[in-house]
Coordinates of C-alpha atoms and ligand atoms in Angstrom, one line a residue:
X86 CA -11.8 -33.8 3.8
X87 CA -9.8 -34.4 7.1
X88 CA -9.5 -31.4 9.4
X89 CA -6.4 -30.6 11.6
X90 CA -5.5 -27.7 13.9
X91 CA -2.5 -27.0 11.7
X92 CA -0.8 -28.3 8.5
X93 CA 3.0 -28.1 8.2
X94 CA 4.5 -28.4 4.7
X95 CA 8.0 -29.7 4.9
X96 CA 9.5 -32.2 7.3
X97 CA 13.1 -30.9 7.5
X98 CA 14.5 -29.6 10.8
X99 CA 12.1 -26.5 10.8
X100 CA 8.9 -28.5 10.1
X101 CA 9.6 -31.4 12.4
X102 CA 10.7 -29.1 15.3
X103 CA 7.5 -27.0 15.0
X104 CA 5.2 -30.1 14.7
X105 CA 6.9 -31.7 17.8
X106 CA 6.4 -28.5 19.8
X107 CA 2.7 -28.1 18.7
X108 CA 1.8 -31.8 19.4
X109 CA 3.4 -31.5 22.9
X110 CA 0.9 -28.8 23.6
X111 CA -2.0 -31.0 22.4
X112 CA -2.5 -29.7 18.9
X113 CA -3.7 -32.0 16.1
X114 CA -1.1 -31.5 13.4
X115 CA -0.5 -32.9 9.9
X116 CA 3.1 -32.8 8.5
X117 CA 3.6 -33.3 4.8
X118 CA 6.7 -33.9 2.8
X119 CA 7.3 -34.7 -0.8
X120 CA 10.0 -37.3 0.0
X121 CA 10.1 -40.3 2.2
X122 CA 12.6 -40.4 5.1
X123 CA 15.5 -40.9 5.6
X124 CA 16.2 -38.5 2.7
X125 CA 19.3 -36.6 1.7
X126 CA 19.6 -32.9 1.8
X127 CA 22.4 -30.9 0.2
X128 CA 24.3 -29.6 3.2
X129 CA 27.8 -29.7 4.8
X130 CA 26.1 -31.1 7.9
X131 CA 27.7 -28.8 10.5
X132 CA 25.6 -27.9 13.5
X133 CA 26.5 -25.6 16.4
X134 CA 26.0 -26.9 20.0
X135 CA 23.1 -24.4 20.4
X136 CA 21.1 -26.5 17.9
X137 CA 21.5 -29.7 19.9
X138 CA 20.8 -27.9 23.2
X139 CA 17.6 -26.2 21.9
X140 CA 16.4 -29.5 20.6
X141 CA 17.3 -31.4 23.8
X142 CA 19.2 -33.9 21.8
X143 CA 20.9 -36.5 24.1
X144 CA 24.4 -36.5 22.5
X145 CA 25.4 -39.9 23.8
X146 CA 22.2 -41.5 22.6
X147 CA 22.3 -39.8 19.2
X148 CA 25.9 -40.9 18.5
X149 CA 25.2 -44.6 19.4
X150 CA 23.9 -45.3 15.9
X151 CA 24.7 -42.2 14.0
X152 CA 27.6 -40.1 12.9
X153 CA 28.3 -37.2 15.3
X154 CA 31.7 -35.7 14.7
X155 CA 33.1 -33.5 17.5
X156 CA 35.0 -30.4 16.3
X157 CA 37.6 -28.7 18.4
X158 CA 39.9 -27.1 15.8
X159 CA 39.5 -25.2 12.5
X160 CA 41.8 -24.9 9.6
X161 CA 41.2 -21.6 7.8
X162 CA 42.7 -19.8 4.9
X163 CA 42.4 -18.0 1.6
X164 CA 42.6 -20.1 -1.5
X165 CA 46.2 -20.1 -2.8
X166 CA 47.9 -19.2 0.4
X167 CA 48.8 -21.2 3.5
X168 CA 46.1 -21.8 6.1
X169 CA 46.2 -21.3 9.8
X170 CA 45.0 -23.9 12.3
X171 CA 43.4 -22.9 15.6
X172 CA 42.7 -25.1 18.6
X173 CA 39.7 -24.1 20.6
X174 CA 40.7 -26.3 23.6
X175 CA 37.3 -28.1 23.8
X176 CA 34.5 -29.3 21.6
X177 CA 32.9 -26.2 20.0
X178 CA 30.8 -27.8 17.3
X179 CA 29.6 -31.0 15.6
X180 CA 29.2 -32.6 12.3
X181 CA 26.1 -34.7 11.4
X182 CA 24.8 -36.4 8.3
X183 CA 21.6 -34.8 7.2
X184 CA 20.0 -38.1 6.1
X185 CA 20.4 -39.3 9.8
X186 CA 19.8 -36.0 11.6
X187 CA 16.6 -35.1 9.8
X188 CA 15.2 -38.6 10.1
X189 CA 16.0 -38.6 13.9
X190 CA 14.1 -35.4 14.4
X191 CA 11.1 -36.6 12.4
X192 CA 11.1 -39.9 14.3
X193 CA 10.4 -38.0 17.5
X194 CA 7.2 -36.6 15.9
X195 CA 4.1 -38.5 16.8
X196 CA 1.6 -36.5 14.7
X197 CA 0.1 -37.7 11.4
X198 CA 2.9 -37.8 8.8
X199 CA 2.0 -37.7 5.1
X200 CA 5.3 -38.5 3.4
X201 CA 6.1 -39.1 -0.2
X202 CA 3.4 -36.5 -0.9
X203 CA 4.2 -33.4 -2.9
X204 CA 2.0 -30.5 -2.1
X205 CA 0.4 -29.7 -5.4
X206 CA -2.6 -27.4 -4.6
X207 CA -3.2 -24.9 -1.8
X208 CA -6.6 -23.2 -1.7
X209 CA -8.4 -21.3 1.1
X210 CA -12.1 -21.6 1.7
X211 CA -14.0 -20.0 4.6
X212 CA -10.8 -19.5 6.7
X213 CA -9.6 -23.0 6.1
X214 CA -6.5 -23.9 4.1
X215 CA -7.1 -26.9 1.8
X216 CA -4.1 -29.0 0.7
X217 CA -4.3 -31.2 -2.4
X218 CA -8.1 -31.2 -1.9
X219 CA -7.6 -33.7 0.9
X220 CA -6.7 -32.0 4.2
X221 CA -7.7 -28.7 5.7
X222 CA -6.7 -26.5 8.7
X223 CA -7.1 -22.9 9.9
X224 CA -3.3 -22.6 10.1
X225 CA -0.8 -23.4 7.4
X226 CA 3.0 -23.4 8.1
X227 CA 5.5 -23.2 5.2
X228 CA 8.6 -25.2 6.1
X229 CA 9.3 -26.5 2.7
X230 CA 12.8 -25.0 2.2
X231 CA 13.8 -22.4 -0.4
X232 CA 11.2 -23.6 -3.0
X233 CA 8.4 -24.0 -0.5
X234 CA 5.0 -23.9 -2.2
X235 CA 3.5 -22.0 0.8
X236 CA 6.0 -19.2 0.3
X237 CA 4.8 -18.8 -3.2
X238 CA 1.2 -18.6 -1.9
X239 CA 1.9 -15.5 0.0
X240 CA 3.8 -13.7 -2.7
X241 CA 7.3 -14.9 -1.8
X242 CA 9.5 -17.4 -3.5
X243 CA 12.1 -17.9 -6.2
X244 CA 12.2 -15.5 -9.0
X245 CA 11.2 -12.4 -6.9
X246 CA 14.6 -10.7 -7.5
X247 CA 16.1 -12.5 -4.6
X248 CA 19.9 -12.7 -4.2
X249 CA 20.5 -16.4 -3.4
X250 CA 23.5 -18.3 -2.2
X251 CA 24.3 -21.0 -4.7
X252 CA 26.2 -23.9 -3.3
X253 CA 27.4 -27.3 -4.4
X254 CA 28.4 -30.2 -2.2
X255 CA 29.3 -33.9 -2.3
X256 CA 29.3 -36.4 0.6
X257 CA 30.5 -39.9 0.4
X258 CA 31.8 -42.7 2.6
X259 CA 35.5 -43.2 2.0
X260 CA 37.1 -46.5 1.2
X261 CA 40.0 -47.6 3.5
X262 CA 42.4 -46.5 0.7
X263 CA 40.7 -43.1 0.4
X264 CA 40.6 -42.6 4.2
X265 CA 44.3 -43.3 4.4
X266 CA 45.1 -40.9 1.6
X267 CA 42.9 -38.1 2.9
X268 CA 44.8 -35.7 5.1
X269 CA 41.7 -33.8 6.3
X270 CA 41.0 -34.7 9.9
X271 CA 37.6 -35.1 11.5
X272 CA 38.0 -32.8 14.4
X273 CA 39.3 -30.0 12.1
X274 CA 36.9 -28.8 9.4
X275 CA 38.6 -26.7 6.7
X276 CA 37.3 -23.4 5.5
X277 CA 38.8 -21.8 2.4
X278 CA 37.8 -18.3 1.4
X279 CA 37.7 -17.4 -2.3
X280 CA 40.3 -14.9 -3.4
X281 CA 37.6 -12.4 -4.4
X282 CA 36.0 -12.9 -0.9
X283 CA 32.6 -13.7 -2.4
X284 CA 32.3 -17.2 -1.0
X285 CA 34.1 -20.0 0.7
X286 CA 34.7 -23.7 0.3
X287 CA 34.9 -26.4 2.9
X288 CA 36.4 -29.9 3.5
X289 CA 34.6 -31.6 6.3
X290 CA 35.4 -35.1 7.4
X291 CA 32.8 -36.7 9.6
X292 CA 34.0 -40.1 10.8
X293 CA 34.5 -42.0 7.6
X294 CA 32.4 -39.7 5.5
X295 CA 33.9 -36.8 3.6
X296 CA 31.9 -33.7 2.6
X297 CA 33.4 -31.2 0.2
X298 CA 31.6 -28.1 -1.1
X299 CA 31.7 -24.4 -2.1
X300 CA 29.1 -21.7 -1.8
X301 CA 29.0 -18.2 -3.3
X302 CA 26.4 -15.5 -3.1
X303 CA 26.6 -15.0 -6.9
X304 CA 26.1 -18.0 -9.1
X305 CA 28.8 -16.7 -11.4
X306 CA 31.3 -19.4 -12.3
X307 CA 30.4 -21.5 -9.3
X308 CA 31.4 -24.7 -11.1
X309 CA 34.7 -23.2 -12.2
X310 CA 35.5 -22.0 -8.7
X311 CA 34.6 -25.5 -7.3
X312 CA 36.7 -27.4 -9.9
X313 CA 39.8 -25.2 -9.2
X314 CA 39.4 -25.7 -5.5
X315 CA 38.9 -29.5 -5.7
X316 CA 42.0 -29.8 -8.0
X317 CA 44.0 -27.8 -5.5
X318 CA 42.9 -30.0 -2.6
X319 CA 43.6 -33.2 -4.5
X320 CA 47.1 -32.0 -5.3
X321 CA 47.9 -31.1 -1.7
X322 CA 46.5 -34.4 -0.5
X323 CA 43.8 -32.9 1.6
X324 CA 41.2 -35.0 -0.2
X325 CA 41.5 -38.3 -2.1
X326 CA 42.2 -38.0 -5.8
X327 CA 39.3 -40.4 -6.8
X328 CA 36.2 -38.6 -5.7
X329 CA 33.0 -40.6 -6.5
X330 CA 29.7 -39.2 -7.4
X331 CA 28.6 -35.8 -8.6
X332 CA 28.4 -32.5 -6.8
X333 CA 24.8 -31.5 -6.1
X334 CA 23.7 -27.9 -6.1
X335 CA 21.1 -26.0 -4.1
X336 CA 20.2 -22.4 -3.6
X337 CA 18.9 -20.6 -0.5
X338 CA 18.6 -17.2 1.0
X339 CA 20.5 -15.4 3.7
X340 CA 18.7 -13.4 6.3
X341 CA 20.2 -10.1 5.6
X342 CA 19.1 -10.2 1.9
X343 CA 15.8 -12.1 2.0
X344 CA 12.7 -10.0 1.5
X345 CA 10.1 -12.7 2.0
X346 CA 7.0 -11.8 4.0
X347 CA 7.0 -14.1 7.1
X348 CA 3.3 -14.3 7.5
X349 CA -0.2 -13.5 6.4
X350 CA -3.7 -14.4 7.5
X351 CA -3.6 -18.0 8.8
X352 CA -0.1 -18.7 7.5
X353 CA 3.6 -18.5 8.6
X354 CA 6.9 -19.3 7.0
X355 CA 9.8 -20.9 9.0
X356 CA 13.4 -22.0 8.2
X357 CA 14.7 -21.7 4.6
X358 CA 11.1 -21.0 3.4
X359 CA 11.4 -17.7 5.2
X360 CA 15.0 -17.1 4.2
X361 CA 16.7 -17.1 7.6
X362 CA 20.2 -18.5 7.2
X363 CA 22.9 -16.5 8.9
X364 CA 24.3 -14.0 6.5
X365 CA 28.0 -14.5 7.0
X366 CA 28.3 -18.3 7.4
X367 CA 25.2 -19.6 5.6
X368 CA 24.4 -21.7 8.6
X369 CA 20.7 -22.4 8.3
X370 CA 19.9 -25.3 10.6
X371 CA 20.0 -23.1 13.8
X372 CA 17.7 -20.4 12.4
X373 CA 15.4 -23.2 11.1
X374 CA 15.1 -24.7 14.6
X375 CA 14.9 -21.4 16.4
X376 CA 12.2 -20.0 14.0
X377 CA 10.2 -23.1 14.5
X378 CA 10.4 -22.7 18.3
X379 CA 9.5 -19.0 18.1
X380 CA 6.6 -19.8 15.8
X381 CA 5.3 -22.5 18.1
X382 CA 5.2 -20.2 21.0
X383 CA 3.4 -17.4 19.1
X384 CA 0.9 -19.9 17.6
X385 CA 0.1 -21.4 21.1
X386 CA -0.4 -17.9 22.6
X387 CA -2.3 -16.3 19.7
X388 CA -6.0 -15.6 20.3
X389 CA -6.7 -16.4 16.6
X390 CA -4.6 -16.9 13.4
X391 CA -5.2 -13.5 11.9
X392 CA -2.2 -11.7 10.5
X393 CA -2.3 -9.2 13.3
X394 CA -2.3 -12.0 16.0
X395 CA 0.6 -13.7 14.2
X396 CA 2.5 -10.5 13.8
X397 CA 4.3 -11.2 17.1
X398 CA 6.2 -13.9 15.1
X399 CA 7.7 -11.4 12.8
X400 CA 8.7 -9.1 15.7
X401 CA 10.4 -12.0 17.6
X402 CA 12.3 -13.0 14.5
X403 CA 13.6 -9.4 14.2
X404 CA 14.5 -9.4 17.9
X405 CA 16.4 -12.7 17.5
X406 CA 18.1 -12.2 14.2
X407 CA 18.2 -8.4 13.7
X408 CA 16.2 -6.1 11.5
X409 CA 16.6 -7.1 7.8
X410 CA 16.5 -3.5 6.5
X411 CA 19.4 -2.7 8.8
X412 CA 21.6 -5.6 7.6
X413 CA 24.2 -4.2 5.4
X414 CA 26.6 -7.1 5.3
X415 CA 26.9 -9.1 2.1
X416 CA 26.3 -12.8 2.4
X417 CA 29.0 -15.4 2.2
X418 CA 31.2 -12.4 1.9
X419 CA 33.4 -10.7 4.4
X420 CA 32.5 -7.1 5.4
X421 CA 33.7 -4.1 3.3
X422 CA 36.4 -3.2 5.8
X423 CA 38.1 -6.6 5.2
X424 CA 39.3 -6.2 1.6
X425 CA 42.5 -7.1 -0.2
X426 CA 45.3 -6.7 0.6
X427 CA 44.5 -6.6 4.3
X428 CA 42.3 -9.7 3.9
X429 CA 45.3 -11.9 3.0
X430 CA 47.2 -10.9 6.2
X431 CA 44.1 -11.2 8.4
X432 CA 43.5 -14.7 7.1
X433 CA 47.0 -15.6 8.2
X434 CA 46.3 -14.3 11.7
X435 CA 45.5 -16.9 14.4
X436 CA 43.7 -14.2 16.5
X437 CA 41.5 -13.0 13.6
X438 CA 40.6 -16.4 12.2
X439 CA 39.7 -17.8 15.6
X440 CA 38.1 -14.8 17.4
X441 CA 36.3 -13.3 14.4
X442 CA 35.9 -15.9 11.7
X443 CA 35.1 -19.0 13.7
X444 CA 33.9 -17.8 17.1
X445 CA 31.8 -14.9 15.9
X446 CA 30.9 -15.5 12.3
X447 CA 30.6 -19.2 12.2
X448 CA 29.9 -20.3 15.8
X449 CA 27.9 -17.3 17.1
X450 CA 29.3 -18.0 20.5
X451 CA 28.0 -14.7 21.8
X452 CA 24.4 -15.7 21.1
X453 CA 23.1 -18.2 23.8
X454 CA 20.9 -21.1 22.7
X455 CA 17.2 -20.3 22.4
X456 CA 15.4 -21.9 25.3
X457 CA 11.7 -21.3 25.0
X458 CA 9.2 -23.2 27.1
X459 CA 6.4 -23.8 24.7
Ligands
FAD1035 C1 25.5 -26.9 0.0 C2 24.8 -26.4 1.3 C3 25.5 -26.6 2.5 C4 24.9 -26.2 3.7 N1 25.6 -26.4 4.9 C5 25.0 -26.1 6.1 C6 25.7 -26.5 7.3 O1 26.7 -27.1 7.3 N2 25.1 -26.1 8.5 C7 23.9 -25.4 8.5 O2 23.4 -25.1 9.6 N3 23.2 -25.1 7.3 C8 23.7 -25.5 6.1 N4 23.1 -25.2 5.0 C9 21.7 -24.7 5.1 C10 20.7 -25.7 5.5 O3 20.8 -26.9 4.7 C11 19.3 -25.2 5.5 O4 19.2 -23.9 6.0 C12 18.3 -26.1 6.3 O5 18.2 -27.4 5.7 C13 16.9 -25.5 6.4 O6 16.0 -26.4 7.0 P1 14.5 -26.3 6.6 O7 13.8 -27.3 7.5 O8 14.0 -24.9 6.6 O9 14.4 -26.8 5.1 P2 14.8 -28.2 4.4 O10 15.8 -28.9 5.2 O11 15.2 -27.8 3.0 O12 13.5 -29.1 4.4 C14 12.4 -28.7 3.6 C15 11.6 -29.9 3.3 O13 10.4 -29.5 2.6 C16 10.1 -30.5 1.6 N5 9.4 -30.0 0.5 C17 9.8 -29.0 -0.4 N6 8.8 -28.8 -1.3 C18 7.8 -29.5 -1.0 C19 6.5 -29.7 -1.5 N7 6.1 -29.1 -2.6 N8 5.6 -30.6 -1.0 C20 6.0 -31.3 0.2 N9 7.2 -31.1 0.7 C21 8.1 -30.3 0.2 C22 11.5 -31.1 1.2 O14 11.4 -32.4 0.7 C23 12.3 -31.0 2.5 O15 12.3 -32.2 3.2 C24 23.6 -25.6 3.7 C25 22.9 -25.4 2.5 C26 23.5 -25.8 1.3 C27 22.8 -25.6 0.0

């Protein structure tokens, strides 16, 4: 059996960021993923500038061979009423394609990669975690997304009365005819809130790629909501009428509602495995990256990997994202004070949609990028 300092399960943004930080500090890490890369991930592919800054991504280098859509405006509305369009005056966010972005982050990792390898067994013997009976380490990190096998190991995971966000999305490259017919613009993502305020849909053009989706905190009639939205967008010319492919679905947790334990003896959860996505927007890449950087710092400073030594991770997550028990806001759902009929008027207000919906709820502009020297 091969022995490592740490084993990271999942090579998405959380897993690759943590592995990169640990290897930079001289740790011998194994990163495992069930798929080979590049791989697709169901996602709108919208990242805030804080993500690129924390990762030290050279924007000009990145966009040389990959899609990086600059965003400077947003089109926002409630379904069934006219939207408003706000110009932020400069680039406030970016669109990426997950198949490119995740592969780029993993390419920067020099550690041993065991791809195309599902984690099937996790046991612990004499303080060492053993994975698939082949690799062992005193520290195991769960970065395997919502269905992470490490989360199940510490009593967390799907089926534990968790309230999940259910979302469906399609991304495809437009033909010249589709691109011409599509009125959605690259620099202006569109956010459309459901009439019952329990979720929102998006139309997100990234260069020649188009991403359309809808997420709701309850799974109730997700497909019906999506079909009605798509029909409406086709009729108004926002999207081409001949969409190829199938919408793919995925579930994940929002921070304010997740109840997953974040750690135990010799084990930590990061990213979606820990249920960290922002409650109001569902943005999960930034919390995935930031939790990985926080975890790396705690791991490197811990005297050992006992639960009490790793407890600092849980404290720092609360300091950064707030205390879960105190979070009263419903996910993918606007706060209680914003209810019909006032919601319809507020969603027509340029001030409200720009200052509150985009700059506060979606861009988190008041929270500076995490810059941890690890
Ligand atoms: C429809 C939709 C749209 C979204 N849009 C956005 C958006 O625009 N912006 C944003 O910031 N967030 C968005 N999110 C959330 C975002 O996709 C996640 O929060 C983010 O991917 C979390 O990263 P991660 O590294 O924790 O997990 P993941 O990216 O899910 O990576 C987990 C990895 O673990 C691997 N894995 C899983 N199980 C095993 C196993 N048994 N063995 C080995 N490997 C395993 C998987 O193959 C995967 O590569 C969206 C989510 C959905 C569903």
